[in-house]
Amino acid sequence: MPKVLVDGQPIEVNEGENLLEACLNAGLDLPYFCWHPAMGSVGSCRQCAVVQYQSDEDTNGRIVMGCMTEVKEGARFSLETENAVQFREAIIESLMLNHPHDCPVCSEGGECHLQDMTVMVGHRDRRYTGKKNTHRNQYLGPLINHEMNRCITCYRCERFYKDYAGGKDFGAQASRDRVFFGRQTDGVLESEFSGNLVEVCPTGVFTDKPFLAHYSRKWDLQSAPSICTGCGVGCNTAPGERYGRLKRIHNRYNYDINGYFICDRGRFGAGYVNNKERIDYAGLREVDGSYSAIRHENALATAGQWLNDKRVVGIGSPRASLESNFLLKHWLGPANFSSGLSDAEGPGMKQLIKVLSTTKANVPSVRQMQSADAILILGEDVANTAPRISLALRQAVRNKSFSMAEEAGIPEWQDAAVRNLGQDELSPLIIVTSSESRLDNIASHIYSLSPDAIADFGFSLAARLDGSDIEDEMVCGVADILSQASRPLVVSGIGSFSPDILSSAAKVADSLSNLNKKAMLSLCVSESNSMGVAMLSDEHTLSLASVMEQLDDIDTLVILENDLSRRLDRSALQKLSESKVNIIALDVIENSTLNRASMVLPAASFAESEGSLVNFEGRAQRYFPVFEPARDRLPSWHWLIKLASLDNDNKLSALACFDDVVSLLADSDKKWEEIVKVAPGQTFRDRGQKIPRQTHRYSGRTAMNASVSVHEPPQPKDNETALAYSMEGLNRDQPSTLSPYVWSPGWNSNHSVQKFQSKVDGQHKNQTPGIILISSNQNGFGESVSYERTGALEANNWTLIPIACIHGSEELSSYTKEIAELSGNAFIAISEDAANALGVLDGDGLQVIGGSAEISLEVRVVDRMAEGCVGYSVGYEETLSLAPGQTVRLAKDASWIRSKPHLIATDGASEASLGESLYV
Amino acid sequence: MMEALIQTDLASVLTNEETAAIDAELEHVPYKSGAAIDALKIVQSKRGWISDECLTAISKHLEMSVDELEGIATFYNLIYRKPVGEKVILFCDSVSCWICGCEDAKEKVSKVLNIGYGETTADNKYTLLPVPCLGACDRAPVMMVGDELITNLDDAKIEATFSQSLLSEDY
Ligand code: SF4
Ligand code: SF4
Ligand code: FES
Ligand code: FES
């Protein structure tokens, strides 16, 4: 390791890094603004100034920017020389000229990088007494608040939003001290990563709007390590609570998955936890159909009558924890367990697991995906089904410019130089999907094919890579590109609900591996625990269809956190409503399945309970309760133990706590053995103490409920996990899986994460090794191909393609007010040609007729759509009766009333001018 | 349908002549966005300034987002995002001119035309803007009125320059 001298002290540095990184790695506090560990350096803020000496004789040295200076063996620097110290203070003072110093009313206060840096440079007294700039703030939608006066023009927001996340509707405007960061006009930020501005901006310009409406300081939040339940990627999050309310969600650094960034569904989609429609008490359905809230002891007494000596079937859920699903299966027996996956998804998930267990390719983490030098996407709209992965793919296509930079001798962190050199030279990204996607704008090749044709394409491509003679030019072209790559990545998934597409992706990845490539294969899944529940399924597991068939032979159904209206067709739902079966439904929020239930048990949400989720790679991760479940809510695993205890033959009697459940799961089958290593159990102590959920500055603990009662309530005890509802204890070097929030002396903002990393942008100092539960035998997928193909369609017959929407398709997040606002109407997506043929325009109505469905949906004209296909927004109330792959007919709905166009005017004047120019 | 309406309207904002001139510039750049400044100048030369509608139309033509083009348009002080008078007065307030007394000259201009920086005369003839150095320091103080450079400014020269306006405004 090379060494450099900093203020006379030798420090070890990593080859090729810059001095700022080296200093941070050495634990030195060098202030900075524009540099970001994931976005590199541009040297624009001038905050990280140090003095560099040219030779041993040089005693004056000169000021250089730490973030722009590559470390070289023997180089000599000073952070503490008067010159450097003064320079850095002067920079802060100049930034302060226009900064409003409104910390007391700023929601960044207490976790503000500008505050930290100001204190760090020792700048205390402001000399400037003149006027400050006042900007007009913009309306940026329901998620992000804009307070432009606080800007210090570090340009990070622009670099994240445009350069890193590929957003277009944002940028720097004007020049000098009038620079403004925002949109051209007011309006909702389009990028699904806009929420990261909250954490990327070192000041309070962009802040979390829903949080602002119910604000608490960071130091007053109680936090716990958590996992996002928005999709199957499993990003790590740090939710914060106060007064029994889930206040906000921050990114929680995870080296392998999300790094520093999460998507807006993850950040803002958990507001449903505070929704009024949450279930508080057990409910019993009366003869007249109404519900009465009952004490949970009474509920259990009644449930006992429905369970003993009865045939009880349990329906699990891809959004419930592994432990809850497992207990349900273990209690009722494999033959009485259904995974709760829809019949469209179940077989696909089975296929997906088979692929992952046999593939010759590597199954990469999200970070590893970023190393790909050519990417093929087969049938998956990644930006909507696994948003964080699409952000990684956006970085992967830059590998071309990174290799150009390497040739030119430019380090990767020289962000502006690398981008300037690379321009729009991107590594190949080949997208083969049915409809448009937000990644289209960085793709080198785009093909729109029906799901069947995508599978065929994949199979021919694999054959071509194996050396077969294939005529198709498109296939040969793609084969050439992939065979020239050294780290090709194939991305597919369950999004098209087509097992064939998964097989074809498996084939391509195997063929690439055979060519001696470090090939990677990544398969997206739809929900946070689809993988877990699919892995729990075995040959006895009932499909939902077979549960419905057997309904007459079933006395009691236990439905675990699953709204079946999203998974069953109408006739099955009808049958369920009419049957005599007793339904005990556990769930977090009111839904139509609860309305059919005989008894409802209030389940704790992810924020009030513990559990494990298995992500798309087969990686198991643990989330912990952020706060105690209120009222009669209990974690589902706890309810299930209570229910099982009513059974004369109680299979769960030995279970006293959550760790017991985990151990039982680990012992139940070899594939779960490692589950105990996912996170330390509740006996873990750091220096004799549990890990505190509260910061050491947590204020008003004994007084915050004084408006309700002046008696000091005892702190709740956590008997299930290694975390405490307390300020006492250390949050410093415990295992990464137990890290509730980041804070370090002098570093109050999320930048303190570097104090928890082994090196800048590296693993956590005390990284809990990732537990991947699926390992491949590397034999290859090897299945002979036999699949059915939809024949040619008659005129005006269309194949339905499911279109996932980042906001609106996921079940629980849709119960969040802000997400509902962004979801828009359910739609039918058609190509321009189809729109012309059907005589409709964007926003008109189309009748969709097929099977039991006859509904009208709003038309969305899309840039591309496979021949013979139309898309529909999945997961919307209106489209629940539609199924992927179904054939439908379309007709213009003459009675459709168009919803009014949304016109957001910046002010009266422009409203008037817009009105004139557009609508006259 | 609204979307359709908006598009047709904006497409017609650029005249054929403007579109042709922009397309000629596009020949010389590797990326369409590379012609952004030229396109703005072309449209401004015909219309005096860049309206929101023009901005959107140009951005569509160059396949950029309007937000990106706005960043460029507002960065350069000679691209006008508000209507200006028939002639723009670029009044130098940089060092050489300052040493040679440009502050007094500026006062004179303001008094004669009854406008300050950033303002336009009531008859819409002139807009007064500050500019840092016109490259004519040897003849400071200087200003440009439209395309004409007027050097060694003094009260008489200023009055002479604007005599037309003076007469019409009964100065
Ligand atoms: S808004 Fe924030 S991130 Fe953007 S330039 Fe200003 S201070 Fe930096
Ligand atoms: S990508 Fe998925 S897991 Fe990650 S934050 Fe978004 S919804 Fe959550
Ligand atoms: S962090 Fe080095 S110049 Fe901004
Ligand atoms: S300073 Fe005025 S022309 Fe140079």
Coordinates of C-alpha atoms and ligand atoms in Angstrom, one line a residue, chain A residues 18 20 30-36 40-49 64-68 154 156 159, ligand 3:
Chain A
N18 CA -8.1 10.6 -4.2
L20 CA -10.2 13.2 0.2
L30 CA -11.8 16.8 5.9
P31 CA -14.9 18.7 5.0
Y32 CA -16.5 18.4 1.6
F33 CA -19.7 19.0 -0.3
C34 CA -19.7 18.2 -4.0
W35 CA -17.9 14.8 -3.7
H36 CA -20.1 11.8 -3.2
G40 CA -17.1 10.8 -7.6
S41 CA -15.5 14.2 -7.7
V42 CA -16.0 17.4 -9.8
G43 CA -14.1 19.8 -7.6
S44 CA -16.8 22.4 -7.7
C45 CA -17.4 23.4 -4.1
R46 CA -13.7 24.0 -3.2
Q47 CA -14.4 22.9 0.4
C48 CA -11.9 20.0 0.6
A49 CA -8.9 22.3 0.1
V64 CA -5.3 21.8 -4.1
M65 CA -8.6 20.2 -3.9
G66 CA -8.4 16.9 -1.9
C67 CA -11.1 15.3 -4.0
M68 CA -9.4 16.1 -7.3
C154 CA -22.7 22.1 -4.8
R156 CA -25.0 17.3 -6.3
R159 CA -25.5 15.2 -10.8
Ligands
FES3 S1 -15.6 18.1 -2.3 FE1 -13.7 18.6 -3.2 S2 -14.2 20.4 -4.3 FE2 -16.1 19.8 -3.5

